[in-house]
């Protein structure tokens, strides 16, 4: 997997056919150029997604905004000022590339004042040196180091909101000792929101029932979603899935995240200060390690889901596994299972709860319904381990 370098590139000719060889040359060095024609649009993109970009590349003369009709050096000056202003949030290496002789062949006040060099886009050796320097300078940035050290995760995160990537970069910085002061309320909420996004994606693939996700923009019920994807009965929605999507360890991770962060139901209504277990824990162990452990578990869940959803992306097939849970008049749940064996004494056996619990079928019912191994039956279980209200399917 190649280490990708994302560059914000502001050049009014970024999409001109003459620039195509430069773009291709950059791509061969794993540098992705994200082009904008003017200062305003370029820095709107940067501000909205700071942790996506690693380096800034500026033309010497370009437009101030999309309404400008002529290029000028005002855009360069404004860009450098903005880059300096952003240093308290993120420090960006930046370079100037131009074909203008007034910048490449002569002294220039803006270039000199900022101790810069203007690379000549018409000089192949200059262009090659520029690309090498872009990677060299980018590699010194902690955010990019984190992304390169955890490439698989950040590849997966391309399909998630930008805030997801920001959250995990902050977590990794904490693990590196750069910042290990975290607020439970803020970061536990962020983990729940990321998990909510995963569940919405699961619903889009047909893996998660619509009842667990209020499709028209409402809340995701995290507990019900966890139960459904784990092959368990939902507590309130009276649905389950005949296929268990979550492997055991993934299910355990999700359960731990949901219950530890206090997200018993919806993501937006949880006040971590009201979670007595967390508050009791914090009295004795006031460290960020609980947050780190939950975040690391969630990373594994996201990576697992990315592969699983790609392999199981047939929506109709996935939805065919959805089941409504039926109950008899006394509130006993109807189960559906296959006859596993019929003993010599005439009694039969079935398994429920994902094969965990064995249920016996009375020999009289076996004879009455002419049951055989592999026959599917519908039944209830009341106070014992004996099937009742049997129907052969």
CSV table of C-alpha atoms in Angstrom, one decimal:
chain,number,residue,atom,x,y,z
A,1,UNK,CA,0.0,0.0,0.0
A,2,UNK,CA,1.5,3.3,-1.1
A,3,UNK,CA,2.0,6.2,1.2
A,4,UNK,CA,-0.2,9.0,-0.2
A,5,UNK,CA,0.6,12.7,0.2
A,6,UNK,CA,-2.4,15.0,-0.2
A,7,UNK,CA,-1.5,18.5,-1.5
A,8,UNK,CA,-3.8,21.5,-1.6
A,9,UNK,CA,-2.8,23.2,-4.9
A,10,UNK,CA,-3.9,26.7,-5.7
A,11,UNK,CA,-3.2,27.6,-9.4
A,12,UNK,CA,-5.7,29.3,-11.8
A,13,UNK,CA,-4.4,26.9,-14.4
A,14,UNK,CA,-4.5,23.7,-12.3
A,15,UNK,CA,-7.0,22.1,-14.8
A,16,UNK,CA,-5.3,23.3,-17.9
A,17,UNK,CA,-4.2,20.5,-20.3
A,18,UNK,CA,-0.6,21.7,-20.1
A,19,UNK,CA,-0.5,20.8,-16.4
A,20,UNK,CA,-1.4,17.2,-17.0
A,21,UNK,CA,2.2,16.0,-17.3
A,22,UNK,CA,3.0,17.6,-13.9
A,23,UNK,CA,-0.1,16.0,-12.3
A,24,UNK,CA,0.9,12.6,-13.7
A,25,UNK,CA,4.5,13.0,-12.5
A,26,UNK,CA,3.2,13.8,-9.0
A,27,UNK,CA,1.0,10.8,-9.0
A,28,UNK,CA,3.9,8.5,-9.9
A,29,UNK,CA,5.5,9.7,-6.6
A,30,UNK,CA,2.2,9.1,-4.7
A,31,UNK,CA,1.4,12.8,-4.5
A,32,UNK,CA,-2.2,13.7,-5.0
A,33,UNK,CA,-2.8,17.3,-6.2
A,34,UNK,CA,-6.2,18.7,-5.1
A,35,UNK,CA,-6.5,21.8,-7.4
A,36,UNK,CA,-8.3,25.1,-6.9
A,37,UNK,CA,-8.2,28.1,-9.1
A,38,UNK,CA,-8.5,30.8,-6.4
A,39,UNK,CA,-7.5,31.7,-2.8
A,40,UNK,CA,-11.0,31.7,-1.4
A,41,UNK,CA,-12.2,28.3,-2.6
A,42,UNK,CA,-8.8,26.7,-1.8
A,43,UNK,CA,-8.8,27.8,1.8
A,44,UNK,CA,-12.5,27.0,2.3
A,45,UNK,CA,-11.6,23.5,1.3
A,46,UNK,CA,-8.5,23.5,3.6
A,47,UNK,CA,-10.4,24.8,6.6
A,48,UNK,CA,-13.2,22.3,6.2
A,49,UNK,CA,-10.7,19.4,6.2
A,50,UNK,CA,-7.5,20.3,7.8
A,51,UNK,CA,-6.3,16.8,8.6
A,52,UNK,CA,-6.8,15.6,5.0
A,53,UNK,CA,-4.1,17.9,3.6
A,54,UNK,CA,-0.4,17.5,4.2
A,55,UNK,CA,1.2,20.2,2.1
A,56,UNK,CA,0.2,23.4,0.3
A,57,UNK,CA,1.4,24.3,-3.1
A,58,UNK,CA,0.9,27.8,-4.4
A,59,UNK,CA,1.2,29.5,-7.8
A,60,UNK,CA,2.8,32.9,-7.7
A,61,UNK,CA,-0.1,34.6,-9.5
A,62,UNK,CA,-3.6,33.4,-9.1
A,63,UNK,CA,-7.2,34.6,-8.6
A,64,UNK,CA,-8.4,35.9,-5.2
A,65,UNK,CA,-11.8,34.4,-5.6
A,66,UNK,CA,-14.1,32.9,-8.2
A,67,UNK,CA,-15.3,36.3,-9.3
A,68,UNK,CA,-11.8,37.7,-10.0
A,69,UNK,CA,-11.0,38.3,-13.6
A,70,UNK,CA,-7.3,38.8,-13.4
A,71,UNK,CA,-4.5,37.1,-11.5
A,72,UNK,CA,-2.3,39.0,-9.1
A,73,UNK,CA,0.1,38.4,-6.3
A,74,UNK,CA,-2.5,39.3,-3.7
A,75,UNK,CA,-3.7,35.7,-3.6
A,76,UNK,CA,-0.2,34.6,-2.7
A,77,UNK,CA,0.2,37.1,0.0
A,78,UNK,CA,-3.3,36.2,1.4
A,79,UNK,CA,-2.5,32.5,1.3
A,80,UNK,CA,0.8,32.9,3.2
A,81,UNK,CA,-0.9,35.0,5.8
A,82,UNK,CA,-3.6,32.4,6.2
A,83,UNK,CA,-1.1,29.6,6.5
A,84,UNK,CA,0.6,31.4,9.3
A,85,UNK,CA,-2.7,32.1,11.0
A,86,UNK,CA,-3.5,28.4,10.9
A,87,UNK,CA,-0.3,27.4,12.8
A,88,UNK,CA,-2.1,27.2,16.1
A,89,UNK,CA,-4.3,24.5,14.6
A,90,UNK,CA,-1.9,22.8,12.2
A,91,UNK,CA,1.4,23.8,10.7
A,92,UNK,CA,1.6,23.2,6.9
A,93,UNK,CA,4.8,23.0,4.8
A,94,UNK,CA,4.2,25.2,1.7
A,95,UNK,CA,5.9,25.8,-1.6
A,96,UNK,CA,5.6,28.2,-4.5
A,97,UNK,CA,5.6,26.9,-8.1
A,98,UNK,CA,5.4,29.4,-11.0
A,99,UNK,CA,6.3,29.9,-14.6
A,100,UNK,CA,6.4,33.7,-14.2
A,101,UNK,CA,9.9,35.1,-14.8
A,102,UNK,CA,9.2,37.9,-12.4
A,103,UNK,CA,9.2,35.3,-9.7
A,104,UNK,CA,11.6,32.6,-11.0
A,105,UNK,CA,14.3,34.8,-12.6
A,106,UNK,CA,14.2,38.0,-10.5
A,107,UNK,CA,14.1,39.0,-6.8
A,108,UNK,CA,10.6,39.2,-5.4
A,109,UNK,CA,9.5,40.9,-2.2
A,110,UNK,CA,6.9,38.3,-1.1
A,111,UNK,CA,9.3,35.4,-1.8
A,112,UNK,CA,12.2,37.1,0.0
A,113,UNK,CA,10.1,38.3,2.9
A,114,UNK,CA,9.0,34.7,3.7
A,115,UNK,CA,12.3,33.1,3.0
A,116,UNK,CA,10.9,31.1,0.2
A,117,UNK,CA,12.2,29.7,-3.1
A,118,UNK,CA,10.0,29.9,-6.2
A,119,UNK,CA,10.3,26.6,-8.2
A,120,UNK,CA,10.1,27.0,-12.0
A,121,UNK,CA,7.3,24.9,-13.4
A,122,UNK,CA,9.1,25.2,-16.9
A,123,UNK,CA,12.3,23.6,-15.5
A,124,UNK,CA,12.0,19.8,-15.3
A,125,UNK,CA,14.8,19.6,-12.7
A,126,UNK,CA,13.1,22.2,-10.6
A,127,UNK,CA,9.8,20.3,-10.8
A,128,UNK,CA,11.5,17.1,-9.8
A,129,UNK,CA,13.2,18.7,-6.8
A,130,UNK,CA,9.9,20.3,-5.8
A,131,UNK,CA,8.1,16.9,-5.6
A,132,UNK,CA,11.0,15.4,-3.6
A,133,UNK,CA,10.9,18.3,-1.2
A,134,UNK,CA,7.1,18.1,-0.8
A,135,UNK,CA,7.5,14.5,0.4
A,136,UNK,CA,10.5,15.3,2.6
A,137,UNK,CA,8.8,18.1,4.4
A,138,UNK,CA,5.5,16.3,4.7
A,139,UNK,CA,7.2,13.4,6.3
A,140,UNK,CA,8.2,15.6,9.2
A,141,UNK,CA,4.5,16.3,10.0
A,142,UNK,CA,3.0,14.3,12.9
A,143,UNK,CA,-0.4,14.0,11.3
A,144,UNK,CA,1.0,12.4,8.2
A,145,UNK,CA,3.2,10.1,10.2
A,146,UNK,CA,0.1,8.9,12.0
A,147,UNK,CA,-1.8,8.3,8.7
A,148,UNK,CA,1.2,6.5,7.1
A,149,UNK,CA,1.7,4.3,10.3
A,150,UNK,CA,-2.0,3.4,10.2
A,151,UNK,CA,-2.7,3.2,6.5
A,152,UNK,CA,-5.3,0.5,6.5
A,153,UNK,CA,-7.4,2.4,9.0
A,154,UNK,CA,-7.2,5.7,7.2
A,155,UNK,CA,-8.0,4.1,3.9
A,156,UNK,CA,-11.2,2.8,5.5
A,157,UNK,CA,-11.9,6.3,7.0
A,158,UNK,CA,-12.1,7.8,3.5
A,159,UNK,CA,-15.7,6.6,3.5
A,160,UNK,CA,-16.5,8.4,6.8
A,161,UNK,CA,-17.0,12.0,7.7
A,162,UNK,CA,-13.9,14.1,8.1
A,163,UNK,CA,-14.5,14.4,11.9
A,164,UNK,CA,-13.9,10.7,12.2
A,165,UNK,CA,-10.4,11.0,10.9
A,166,UNK,CA,-9.8,14.1,13.2
A,167,UNK,CA,-10.9,12.1,16.2
A,168,UNK,CA,-8.6,9.2,15.5
A,169,UNK,CA,-5.6,11.5,14.8
A,170,UNK,CA,-6.2,13.1,18.2
A,171,UNK,CA,-6.3,9.7,19.8
A,172,UNK,CA,-3.0,8.6,18.1
A,173,UNK,CA,-1.4,11.9,19.2
A,174,UNK,CA,-2.4,11.1,22.7
A,175,UNK,CA,-0.9,7.6,22.4
A,176,UNK,CA,2.4,9.2,21.2
A,177,UNK,CA,2.3,11.4,24.3
A,178,UNK,CA,1.7,14.6,22.4
A,179,UNK,CA,-1.7,15.2,24.1
A,180,UNK,CA,-3.1,12.9,26.7
A,181,UNK,CA,-5.6,15.2,28.3
A,182,UNK,CA,-9.0,14.1,27.0
A,183,UNK,CA,-12.5,15.0,28.1
A,184,UNK,CA,-14.7,11.9,28.5
A,185,UNK,CA,-17.9,13.6,27.4
A,186,UNK,CA,-16.4,14.9,24.2
A,187,UNK,CA,-14.5,11.8,23.1
A,188,UNK,CA,-16.9,9.2,24.2
A,189,UNK,CA,-19.6,11.1,22.3
A,190,UNK,CA,-17.3,11.0,19.2
A,191,UNK,CA,-16.8,7.3,19.5
A,192,UNK,CA,-20.6,6.8,19.7
A,193,UNK,CA,-21.1,9.0,16.6
A,194,UNK,CA,-18.6,7.0,14.6
A,195,UNK,CA,-20.3,3.8,15.7
A,196,UNK,CA,-23.6,5.3,14.6
A,197,UNK,CA,-22.1,6.1,11.2
A,198,UNK,CA,-21.1,2.5,10.9
A,199,UNK,CA,-24.6,1.3,11.7
A,200,UNK,CA,-26.0,3.7,9.1
A,201,UNK,CA,-23.7,2.2,6.5
A,202,UNK,CA,-24.7,-1.3,7.6
A,203,UNK,CA,-28.4,-0.3,7.1
A,204,UNK,CA,-27.5,1.0,3.6
A,205,UNK,CA,-26.1,-2.5,2.7
A,206,UNK,CA,-29.2,-4.2,4.1
A,207,UNK,CA,-27.2,-5.7,6.9
A,208,UNK,CA,-29.1,-3.8,9.6
A,209,UNK,CA,-32.9,-3.6,9.9
A,210,UNK,CA,-34.6,-0.3,9.1
A,211,UNK,CA,-36.3,-0.3,12.5
A,212,UNK,CA,-32.9,0.1,14.2
A,213,UNK,CA,-32.2,3.2,12.1
A,214,UNK,CA,-34.7,5.9,11.7
A,215,UNK,CA,-34.0,6.3,8.0
A,216,UNK,CA,-35.5,9.8,7.7
A,217,UNK,CA,-32.7,11.4,9.7
A,218,UNK,CA,-33.6,10.3,13.3
A,219,UNK,CA,-31.4,8.6,15.8
A,220,UNK,CA,-29.8,5.2,15.6
A,221,UNK,CA,-30.5,2.9,18.4
A,222,UNK,CA,-27.0,1.6,19.2
A,223,UNK,CA,-28.1,-1.2,21.6
A,224,UNK,CA,-30.7,-2.6,19.2
A,225,UNK,CA,-28.3,-2.3,16.3
A,226,UNK,CA,-25.6,-4.2,18.2
A,227,UNK,CA,-28.1,-7.0,19.1
A,228,UNK,CA,-29.5,-7.3,15.6
A,229,UNK,CA,-26.0,-7.6,13.9
A,230,UNK,CA,-24.9,-10.0,16.6
A,231,UNK,CA,-27.8,-12.4,15.7
A,232,UNK,CA,-29.7,-11.7,18.9
A,233,UNK,CA,-33.3,-10.6,19.4
A,234,UNK,CA,-33.8,-6.8,19.6
A,235,UNK,CA,-35.2,-5.7,22.9
A,236,UNK,CA,-38.0,-3.5,21.7
A,237,UNK,CA,-38.4,-3.7,17.9
A,238,UNK,CA,-39.5,-7.4,17.7
A,239,UNK,CA,-37.0,-8.2,14.9
A,240,UNK,CA,-33.9,-10.3,14.6
A,241,UNK,CA,-31.6,-11.6,11.8
A,242,UNK,CA,-31.3,-15.3,10.8
A,243,UNK,CA,-27.6,-14.6,10.0
A,244,UNK,CA,-25.1,-13.6,12.6
A,245,UNK,CA,-23.0,-10.8,11.0
A,246,UNK,CA,-20.7,-9.9,13.9
A,247,UNK,CA,-18.1,-12.5,14.7
A,248,UNK,CA,-17.8,-13.1,18.5
A,249,UNK,CA,-14.9,-10.8,19.2
A,250,UNK,CA,-16.2,-8.0,17.0
A,251,UNK,CA,-19.6,-8.3,18.8
A,252,UNK,CA,-17.8,-8.1,22.2
A,253,UNK,CA,-15.9,-5.0,21.1
A,254,UNK,CA,-19.1,-3.2,20.0
A,255,UNK,CA,-21.0,-4.2,23.1
A,256,UNK,CA,-18.1,-2.9,25.2
A,257,UNK,CA,-18.1,0.4,23.4
A,258,UNK,CA,-21.9,0.9,23.6
A,259,UNK,CA,-22.2,0.1,27.3
A,260,UNK,CA,-19.0,1.7,28.5
A,261,UNK,CA,-19.7,5.0,26.9
A,262,UNK,CA,-23.2,5.0,28.3
A,263,UNK,CA,-25.0,4.8,25.0
A,264,UNK,CA,-27.8,2.6,26.1
A,265,UNK,CA,-30.0,3.9,23.3
A,266,UNK,CA,-29.4,7.0,21.3
A,267,UNK,CA,-26.1,8.9,20.7
A,268,UNK,CA,-27.3,12.4,21.2
A,269,UNK,CA,-28.9,12.1,24.7
A,270,UNK,CA,-26.0,10.7,26.7
A,271,UNK,CA,-24.5,12.7,29.6
A,272,UNK,CA,-21.4,10.8,30.6
A,273,UNK,CA,-21.4,12.7,34.0
A,274,UNK,CA,-24.6,10.8,34.8
A,275,UNK,CA,-22.9,7.4,34.2
A,276,UNK,CA,-22.2,6.2,37.8
A,277,UNK,CA,-19.9,3.5,36.6
A,278,UNK,CA,-17.7,5.9,34.7
A,279,UNK,CA,-17.7,8.4,37.5
A,280,UNK,CA,-16.7,5.7,40.1
A,281,UNK,CA,-14.0,4.5,37.7
A,282,UNK,CA,-12.6,8.0,37.3
A,283,UNK,CA,-12.3,8.4,41.1
A,284,UNK,CA,-9.7,5.6,41.2
A,285,UNK,CA,-8.3,5.7,37.6
A,286,UNK,CA,-8.2,9.1,36.1
A,287,UNK,CA,-6.2,8.2,32.9
A,288,UNK,CA,-6.9,8.3,29.2
A,289,UNK,CA,-6.3,4.6,28.8
A,290,UNK,CA,-10.0,3.6,28.9
A,291,UNK,CA,-10.6,6.0,26.0
A,292,UNK,CA,-7.6,4.6,24.1
A,293,UNK,CA,-8.8,1.0,24.6
A,294,UNK,CA,-12.3,1.8,23.3
A,295,UNK,CA,-10.9,3.7,20.4
A,296,UNK,CA,-8.5,0.9,19.4
A,297,UNK,CA,-11.4,-1.6,19.6
A,298,UNK,CA,-13.5,0.6,17.4
A,299,UNK,CA,-10.7,0.8,14.8
A,300,UNK,CA,-10.7,-3.0,14.5
A,301,UNK,CA,-14.5,-2.9,14.1
A,302,UNK,CA,-14.3,-0.3,11.3
A,303,UNK,CA,-11.6,-2.3,9.5
A,304,UNK,CA,-13.6,-5.6,9.9
A,305,UNK,CA,-16.8,-4.0,8.7
A,306,UNK,CA,-15.1,-2.5,5.6
A,307,UNK,CA,-14.1,-5.9,4.4
A,308,UNK,CA,-17.3,-7.6,5.4
A,309,UNK,CA,-19.6,-5.1,3.7
A,310,UNK,CA,-17.6,-5.4,0.5
A,311,UNK,CA,-18.0,-9.2,0.5
A,312,UNK,CA,-21.7,-9.0,1.5
A,313,UNK,CA,-23.1,-6.1,-0.5
A,314,UNK,CA,-26.2,-7.7,-2.0
A,315,UNK,CA,-28.9,-5.6,-0.3
A,316,UNK,CA,-31.8,-7.9,-1.3
A,317,UNK,CA,-30.0,-11.0,0.0
A,318,UNK,CA,-29.1,-9.3,3.2
A,319,UNK,CA,-32.6,-8.1,3.8
A,320,UNK,CA,-34.0,-11.6,3.2
A,321,UNK,CA,-32.4,-12.6,6.5
A,322,UNK,CA,-34.5,-10.1,8.5
A,323,UNK,CA,-37.2,-11.7,10.6
A,324,UNK,CA,-40.1,-10.5,12.7
A,325,UNK,CA,-40.3,-12.0,16.1
A,326,UNK,CA,-43.8,-13.5,16.9
A,327,UNK,CA,-45.2,-14.1,20.3
A,328,UNK,CA,-48.2,-16.2,21.5
A,329,UNK,CA,-51.0,-14.8,23.6
A,330,UNK,CA,-49.0,-15.3,26.8
A,331,UNK,CA,-46.0,-13.4,25.5
A,332,UNK,CA,-43.9,-16.4,24.8
A,333,UNK,CA,-41.6,-16.0,21.7
A,334,UNK,CA,-42.1,-18.3,18.7
A,335,UNK,CA,-38.8,-20.0,17.7
A,336,UNK,CA,-38.0,-21.5,14.3
A,337,UNK,CA,-35.4,-24.3,14.2
A,338,UNK,CA,-34.4,-27.5,12.5
A,339,UNK,CA,-34.8,-31.0,14.0
A,340,UNK,CA,-31.2,-31.9,14.8
A,341,UNK,CA,-31.7,-35.5,15.9
A,342,UNK,CA,-34.4,-38.0,16.9
A,343,UNK,CA,-33.4,-40.3,19.8
A,344,UNK,CA,-34.2,-44.0,20.0
A,345,UNK,CA,-37.0,-43.2,22.6
A,346,UNK,CA,-38.7,-41.0,20.0
A,347,UNK,CA,-37.9,-37.6,21.5
A,348,UNK,CA,-36.3,-35.1,19.2
A,349,UNK,CA,-33.9,-32.1,19.7
A,350,UNK,CA,-33.6,-28.6,18.3
A,351,UNK,CA,-31.2,-25.7,19.2
A,352,UNK,CA,-32.1,-22.1,19.8
A,353,UNK,CA,-30.1,-19.0,20.8
A,354,UNK,CA,-27.6,-19.4,18.0
A,355,UNK,CA,-27.1,-23.1,18.8
A,356,UNK,CA,-26.4,-22.4,22.5
A,357,UNK,CA,-29.5,-24.0,24.1
A,358,UNK,CA,-30.9,-27.4,23.4
A,359,UNK,CA,-34.7,-27.8,23.4
A,360,UNK,CA,-36.5,-31.2,23.5
A,361,UNK,CA,-39.5,-32.1,21.3
A,362,UNK,CA,-42.0,-34.5,23.0
A,363,UNK,CA,-42.1,-37.9,21.2
A,364,UNK,CA,-45.9,-37.6,20.8
A,365,UNK,CA,-45.4,-34.3,18.9
A,366,UNK,CA,-42.7,-36.0,16.8
A,367,UNK,CA,-45.2,-38.8,15.9
A,368,UNK,CA,-48.2,-36.4,15.4
A,369,UNK,CA,-46.3,-34.2,13.0
A,370,UNK,CA,-44.3,-37.0,11.4
A,371,UNK,CA,-41.1,-35.1,12.1
A,372,UNK,CA,-37.8,-36.1,10.6
A,373,UNK,CA,-34.2,-34.8,11.0
A,374,UNK,CA,-33.8,-31.5,9.1
A,375,UNK,CA,-37.5,-30.7,9.3
A,376,UNK,CA,-38.1,-27.0,10.3
A,377,UNK,CA,-40.5,-26.4,13.1
A,378,UNK,CA,-42.1,-23.4,14.8
A,379,UNK,CA,-42.7,-23.5,18.5
A,380,UNK,CA,-42.6,-21.7,21.9
A,381,UNK,CA,-40.8,-22.5,25.0
A,382,UNK,CA,-42.5,-21.5,28.3
A,383,UNK,CA,-41.1,-22.7,31.6
A,384,UNK,CA,-39.1,-25.7,30.6
A,385,UNK,CA,-36.8,-26.9,27.8
A,386,UNK,CA,-39.6,-28.6,26.0
A,387,UNK,CA,-41.1,-27.2,22.8
A,388,UNK,CA,-44.8,-26.3,22.8
A,389,UNK,CA,-47.3,-25.1,20.2
A,390,UNK,CA,-45.4,-26.9,17.5
A,391,UNK,CA,-46.1,-26.3,13.8
A,392,UNK,CA,-44.2,-28.1,11.1
A,393,UNK,CA,-43.0,-25.6,8.4
